[in-house]
Every structure is written in C-alpha cells, then in structure tokens.
C-alpha cells in the first residue's frame, strides 16, 4: 500500500493544483496522501472533494524557529475547522508576508530589483515562500536551479536571508494537537545539522510532546536513515514517511522511494478511522500468527 504523508499544492509552493495532485496520486495508485501545505490548509478540502479511490489526510506544515534554524513541523489528521489552529496559521502567513517584503528589499539593495513583486505573481493567491523567490532568480539566470539560488542568496548568512520569527516548536506541537492532530518533525536530515544538533532537536521535539518523526524520505542514505530511526526509538516517537512532493520531476514521485525500517512504529498504525487502513490492521495479526507457526 502506497502511503505518502507529506506533499504540497498550489495552495503553497507546490506546482500542481489540489485536483492535479489527487489525479496524479490516484494514477500512481496511492492509498493515502497527506496534503501538507506551508502554513495553510487551503488545498485540503478541494483535494478531499476530488479524491475517489484515494484517501486524503488533512494536514499542514508549520515553520518554527529553533535557535538559528527554520524547523518544519507537519501536522496530520488536523481538524480543518479548528479556530485556534486557523488563527495561528493566519498569523504565520502574515509573518511570511512581512519577511518576503524584507527579502525583496535586501535583494533590491544587492542589485536584484522587483524580486518580491515577481515572486508574488508566481505565488498567486498562495503565501509567498523562498521557493517562489528562487524560481524568479532562476528565471533571471542568476543560477541554474533553485538549490543554487538558496545556497547563494536565501540561506542564513546570504544576501537575501531574513531571520524569521516563527512560532516555537512547542507552540506548533500544541496548536496541532489541540486541533486533534499529530505533530511530526519534518525531514530531520534537511537542516544541515551535525549529529549532535540533530540529537538535541529530536530530544527537544520529544519533550515538547511531539508525536512522530519523518524517518522515510526518497533518496535517503541508509546509514542516515538508521540514525534517524534509532533516535525515534530512543525517544518513543512514531515514524512517518513522505516525499515532500512539490512538482513532477525525474527524481521524485508521489508515494515512491519510501521504506520504513522494520523496527519503526508507523504513525498510521492507529488510524482506524480510515477505511483503507482497517482491512490492513485486521489482516496484520493473521500474518504474525503465520510467521510464528513457521518458527
Ligand atoms: Mn516548500
Ligand atoms: Mn519543509
Ligand atoms: Mn514540505
């Protein structure tokens, strides 16, 4: 069963509309897909309405500030109508907008005018993110690809980087859980943290009451994945998996390349409210019995 618990639509910085994303996921035979747009849940309802074979997990991805890092916390199974959650997301989007204006100002000063205005156009009605800035700068030939733009302009210490004032990890965990959701530490190996800092991050996330950590992502080195799986086990965290799909590409596909190590406790193990998972949990004990008899 293909399960992908991290994806984006045009409601944030994804390239596909919620409908297009659902069509693609159904085409690729996914059973379960979480829509986790940055600081918004705007794409979820349309995706749910569009899905026929696919089950949509309502989600979001909240940016948080931790020391000098932007740490992302995914919320899964959230109640979309929760007023406290929606107020917190609105505040995040306002902060994002102010930050984007300041990024534009700094880039203009460095000789790249009107990047903010163009990034806004690219984003459309979605909140403007650094990815939109990267797209504009690639289009202007400043670098070959978005990753290079990030390295040159948009990371801490670069011309266009503006420190954030996102909510804390503990606040994000709390706001997700009070909306009935589970809090997941997103892509722990993407923050360029040393092992020592990664340990510290996971420990703090766990003591803030976090539920799970993304253990499986495409193209993750086995050794690195083992390290993350060990951390999850050490702190009693569940394991999640997701492609962080933004747009179709040659090296990343919805639901593909995700393999949780055997010892992990999948976050969806108790999601019996999803029909698609009921048959699976019922089938599991039988499989175990058969295995024991085999011994
Ligand atoms: Mn993104
Ligand atoms: Mn992220
Ligand atoms: Mn993401």
Coordinates of C-alpha atoms and ligand atoms in Angstrom, one line a residue:
X1 CA 0.0 0.0 0.0
X2 CA 1.5 3.3 -1.0
X3 CA 1.3 6.0 1.7
X4 CA 2.7 9.5 1.4
X5 CA 2.3 11.8 4.3
X6 CA 4.0 15.0 3.0
X7 CA 3.0 16.9 -0.1
X8 CA 2.3 20.4 -1.5
X9 CA -0.1 22.0 -3.8
X10 CA -0.5 25.5 -5.4
X11 CA -2.1 26.4 -2.0
X12 CA 1.6 26.9 -1.0
X13 CA 4.7 26.4 -3.1
X14 CA 3.6 23.2 -5.0
X15 CA 3.3 23.1 -8.8
X16 CA 0.1 21.1 -9.0
X17 CA -3.4 22.3 -8.0
X18 CA -5.1 20.1 -5.4
X19 CA -7.1 18.4 -8.2
X20 CA -4.0 17.7 -10.3
X21 CA -2.2 16.3 -7.2
X22 CA -5.1 14.0 -6.5
X23 CA -5.3 12.8 -10.1
X24 CA -1.6 12.1 -10.1
X25 CA -1.7 10.3 -6.8
X26 CA -4.6 8.1 -8.0
X27 CA -2.8 7.4 -11.2
X28 CA 0.2 6.3 -9.2
X29 CA -2.0 4.0 -7.1
X30 CA -1.6 5.8 -3.8
X31 CA -3.9 4.7 -1.0
X32 CA -3.3 7.5 1.4
X33 CA -2.0 11.0 0.8
X34 CA -1.5 13.9 3.3
X35 CA -1.7 17.4 1.9
X36 CA 0.7 19.5 4.0
X37 CA 1.0 23.0 2.5
X38 CA 3.1 25.6 4.3
X39 CA 1.1 27.4 7.0
X40 CA -2.2 26.8 5.3
X41 CA -4.9 24.1 4.9
X42 CA -6.5 25.8 1.8
X43 CA -5.8 22.9 -0.6
X44 CA -7.2 20.1 1.6
X45 CA -11.0 20.5 1.1
X46 CA -10.7 20.6 -2.7
X47 CA -8.4 17.5 -2.7
X48 CA -10.9 15.6 -0.5
X49 CA -13.8 16.5 -2.8
X50 CA -11.8 15.4 -5.8
X51 CA -10.5 12.1 -4.5
X52 CA -12.4 9.0 -5.3
X53 CA -10.1 6.0 -4.8
X54 CA -7.6 7.9 -2.7
X55 CA -7.9 8.8 1.0
X56 CA -6.7 12.3 1.9
X57 CA -5.2 13.0 5.3
X58 CA -5.8 16.7 6.2
X59 CA -2.5 18.3 7.1
X60 CA -0.3 21.4 7.1
X61 CA 3.4 22.1 7.5
X62 CA 4.3 24.8 10.1
X63 CA 7.5 26.7 10.1
X64 CA 9.1 27.1 13.5
X65 CA 12.1 28.9 14.9
X66 CA 14.6 26.8 16.8
X67 CA 18.0 28.5 17.6
X68 CA 19.1 29.8 14.2
X69 CA 17.2 27.2 12.2
X70 CA 13.8 27.1 10.4
X71 CA 12.4 23.7 11.6
X72 CA 9.3 22.4 9.9
X73 CA 6.6 20.6 11.9
X74 CA 4.0 18.7 9.9
X75 CA 0.5 18.4 11.4
X76 CA -1.5 15.3 10.3
X77 CA -5.2 14.5 10.9
X78 CA -6.0 18.0 12.0
X79 CA -9.5 19.4 12.2
X80 CA -9.6 22.0 9.4
X81 CA -12.3 24.0 11.2
X82 CA -10.3 24.4 14.4
X83 CA -10.3 28.2 15.1
X84 CA -7.2 28.2 17.2
X85 CA -5.2 26.4 14.5
X86 CA -6.5 28.6 11.7
X87 CA -5.7 31.8 13.7
X88 CA -2.2 30.5 14.3
X89 CA -1.8 29.7 10.6
X90 CA -3.1 33.2 9.6
X91 CA -0.5 34.8 11.9
X92 CA 2.2 32.7 10.3
X93 CA 1.2 33.8 6.8
X94 CA 1.3 37.4 7.9
X95 CA 4.8 37.0 9.3
X96 CA 5.7 35.2 6.0
X97 CA 4.5 38.2 4.0
X98 CA 6.4 40.7 6.1
X99 CA 9.5 38.6 5.7
X100 CA 9.1 38.4 1.9
X101 CA 8.9 42.1 1.7
X102 CA 12.1 42.5 3.6
X103 CA 13.8 39.8 1.5
X104 CA 12.8 41.8 -1.6
X105 CA 14.2 45.0 -0.1
X106 CA 17.5 43.3 0.6
X107 CA 17.8 41.7 -2.8
X108 CA 17.0 45.0 -4.5
X109 CA 19.8 46.6 -2.5
X110 CA 22.1 43.9 -3.8
X111 CA 21.2 44.7 -7.4
X112 CA 18.2 42.5 -8.0
X113 CA 15.1 44.7 -8.1
X114 CA 11.5 43.7 -8.0
X115 CA 12.1 40.1 -7.0
X116 CA 9.4 40.3 -4.3
X117 CA 6.8 41.6 -6.8
X118 CA 7.6 38.8 -9.3
X119 CA 7.6 36.2 -6.6
X120 CA 4.2 37.4 -5.5
X121 CA 3.0 36.9 -9.1
X122 CA 4.4 33.4 -9.2
X123 CA 2.7 32.5 -5.9
X124 CA -0.7 33.8 -7.0
X125 CA -3.1 33.5 -4.1
X126 CA -0.7 31.3 -2.1
X127 CA 1.6 32.6 0.6
X128 CA 4.9 33.7 -1.0
X129 CA 7.8 31.4 0.1
X130 CA 11.5 31.4 -0.5
X131 CA 10.9 28.8 -3.2
X132 CA 9.0 31.4 -5.2
X133 CA 11.9 33.8 -4.8
X134 CA 14.2 31.0 -6.0
X135 CA 12.0 30.4 -9.1
X136 CA 12.2 34.1 -10.1
X137 CA 16.0 34.3 -9.6
X138 CA 16.5 31.1 -11.7
X139 CA 14.3 32.6 -14.4
X140 CA 16.6 35.7 -14.4
X141 CA 19.6 33.4 -14.9
X142 CA 21.2 34.2 -11.6
X143 CA 21.7 30.5 -11.0
X144 CA 20.8 27.2 -12.9
X145 CA 18.5 25.8 -10.3
X146 CA 16.6 26.7 -7.1
X147 CA 19.0 24.8 -4.9
X148 CA 21.9 27.0 -6.1
X149 CA 19.8 30.1 -5.5
X150 CA 19.2 29.0 -1.9
X151 CA 22.9 28.4 -1.4
X152 CA 23.8 31.8 -2.9
X153 CA 21.1 34.1 -1.7
X154 CA 18.4 32.6 0.6
X155 CA 20.2 30.7 3.4
X156 CA 21.3 32.2 6.7
X157 CA 24.3 34.4 6.1
X158 CA 23.4 35.2 2.5
X159 CA 22.2 38.5 0.9
X160 CA 18.5 37.7 0.7
X161 CA 18.1 35.9 4.0
X162 CA 15.9 37.4 6.6
X163 CA 15.8 35.9 10.1
X164 CA 12.4 34.5 10.9
X165 CA 10.2 35.0 13.9
X166 CA 8.1 31.9 13.5
X167 CA 6.3 30.3 16.5
X168 CA 8.4 27.8 18.6
X169 CA 8.4 24.1 18.1
X170 CA 6.5 23.6 21.4
X171 CA 3.8 26.1 20.2
X172 CA 3.5 24.3 16.9
X173 CA 3.1 20.9 18.6
X174 CA 0.5 22.3 20.9
X175 CA -1.6 24.0 18.2
X176 CA -1.6 20.9 16.1
X177 CA -2.6 18.6 18.9
X178 CA -5.3 20.9 20.3
X179 CA -6.8 20.6 16.7
X180 CA -6.9 16.8 17.1
X181 CA -3.8 16.2 15.1
X182 CA -0.4 14.6 15.4
X183 CA 2.8 16.6 15.2
X184 CA 5.6 15.3 13.0
X185 CA 9.2 16.6 12.8
X186 CA 9.6 17.0 9.1
X187 CA 12.7 16.0 7.1
X188 CA 15.1 15.9 10.0
X189 CA 18.1 15.5 7.8
X190 CA 17.4 18.6 5.6
X191 CA 18.5 21.1 8.2
X192 CA 22.2 20.5 7.7
X193 CA 22.6 19.8 11.4
X194 CA 25.5 17.9 12.9
X195 CA 24.5 14.6 14.6
X196 CA 24.9 16.3 17.9
X197 CA 22.4 19.1 17.0
X198 CA 20.1 16.6 15.4
X199 CA 20.0 14.6 18.7
X200 CA 19.3 17.9 20.5
X201 CA 16.5 18.7 18.1
X202 CA 14.8 15.4 18.4
X203 CA 15.1 15.4 22.2
X204 CA 13.5 18.8 22.4
X205 CA 10.8 17.9 20.0
X206 CA 10.0 14.8 22.0
X207 CA 10.0 16.7 25.3
X208 CA 7.6 19.2 23.7
X209 CA 5.2 16.3 23.3
X210 CA 5.8 15.7 19.5
X211 CA 4.3 12.5 18.2
X212 CA 6.4 11.4 15.3
X213 CA 9.4 12.0 13.1
X214 CA 9.8 11.5 9.3
X215 CA 12.1 8.5 9.0
X216 CA 11.5 7.6 5.4
X217 CA 12.1 10.1 2.5
X218 CA 13.3 9.3 -1.1
X219 CA 17.0 9.1 -1.7
X220 CA 17.8 8.9 2.0
X221 CA 21.1 7.2 2.6
X222 CA 20.7 4.0 4.6
X223 CA 23.1 5.0 7.4
X224 CA 21.4 8.3 7.9
X225 CA 18.0 6.7 7.9
X226 CA 19.2 4.2 10.5
X227 CA 20.4 7.1 12.7
X228 CA 17.0 8.8 12.5
X229 CA 15.2 5.5 13.2
X230 CA 17.4 5.0 16.3
X231 CA 16.5 8.5 17.5
X232 CA 12.8 7.8 17.0
X233 CA 13.1 4.6 19.0
X234 CA 15.2 6.2 21.7
X235 CA 12.5 8.9 22.3
X236 CA 9.5 6.7 21.8
X237 CA 8.4 8.6 18.7
X238 CA 6.3 7.1 15.9
X239 CA 7.7 7.1 12.4
X240 CA 6.2 8.9 9.4
X241 CA 7.1 8.9 5.7
X242 CA 6.7 11.4 2.9
X243 CA 8.2 12.5 -0.4
X244 CA 7.7 16.3 0.3
X245 CA 6.4 16.3 -3.2
X246 CA 6.3 19.8 -4.7
X247 CA 6.1 19.2 -8.5
X248 CA 6.7 16.4 -11.0
X249 CA 10.4 15.7 -11.5
X250 CA 12.6 12.9 -12.7
X251 CA 13.9 12.0 -9.3
X252 CA 10.8 12.3 -7.0
X253 CA 7.4 10.7 -7.4
X254 CA 4.4 10.7 -5.1
X255 CA 4.5 7.7 -2.7
X256 CA 7.7 6.3 -4.2
X257 CA 11.0 5.5 -2.5
X258 CA 9.6 5.4 1.0
X259 CA 10.7 2.4 3.1
X260 CA 10.5 2.5 6.9
X261 CA 13.0 0.3 8.8
X262 CA 11.2 -2.8 10.3
X263 CA 11.6 -1.7 13.9
X264 CA 9.7 1.6 13.3
X265 CA 6.2 2.2 14.6
X266 CA 4.3 3.7 11.7
X267 CA 2.3 6.8 12.6
X268 CA -0.7 5.3 10.8
X269 CA -0.8 2.2 12.9
X270 CA -3.8 3.5 14.9
X271 CA -5.6 5.3 12.1
X272 CA -8.5 3.0 12.1
X273 CA -10.8 5.9 11.2
X274 CA -9.6 5.5 7.6
X275 CA -11.4 2.7 5.9
X276 CA -8.4 1.9 3.7
X277 CA -6.3 1.1 6.8
X278 CA -9.0 -1.1 8.6
X279 CA -8.5 -4.1 6.4
X280 CA -4.8 -3.8 6.8
X281 CA -4.8 -3.8 10.6
X282 CA -7.3 -6.7 10.6
X283 CA -5.0 -8.7 8.4
X284 CA -1.9 -8.0 10.4
X285 CA -2.4 -10.4 13.3
X286 CA -3.0 -13.3 10.9
X287 CA 0.3 -12.6 9.2
X288 CA 2.0 -12.6 12.6
X289 CA 0.5 -15.9 13.6
X290 CA 1.5 -17.5 10.4
X291 CA 5.1 -16.2 11.0
X292 CA 5.2 -17.7 14.5
X293 CA 3.9 -21.0 13.3
X294 CA 6.6 -21.0 10.7
X295 CA 9.2 -20.9 13.5
Ligands
LIG1 MN1 8.1 24.0 0.1
LIG2 MN1 9.7 21.5 4.8
LIG3 MN1 7.2 20.3 2.8

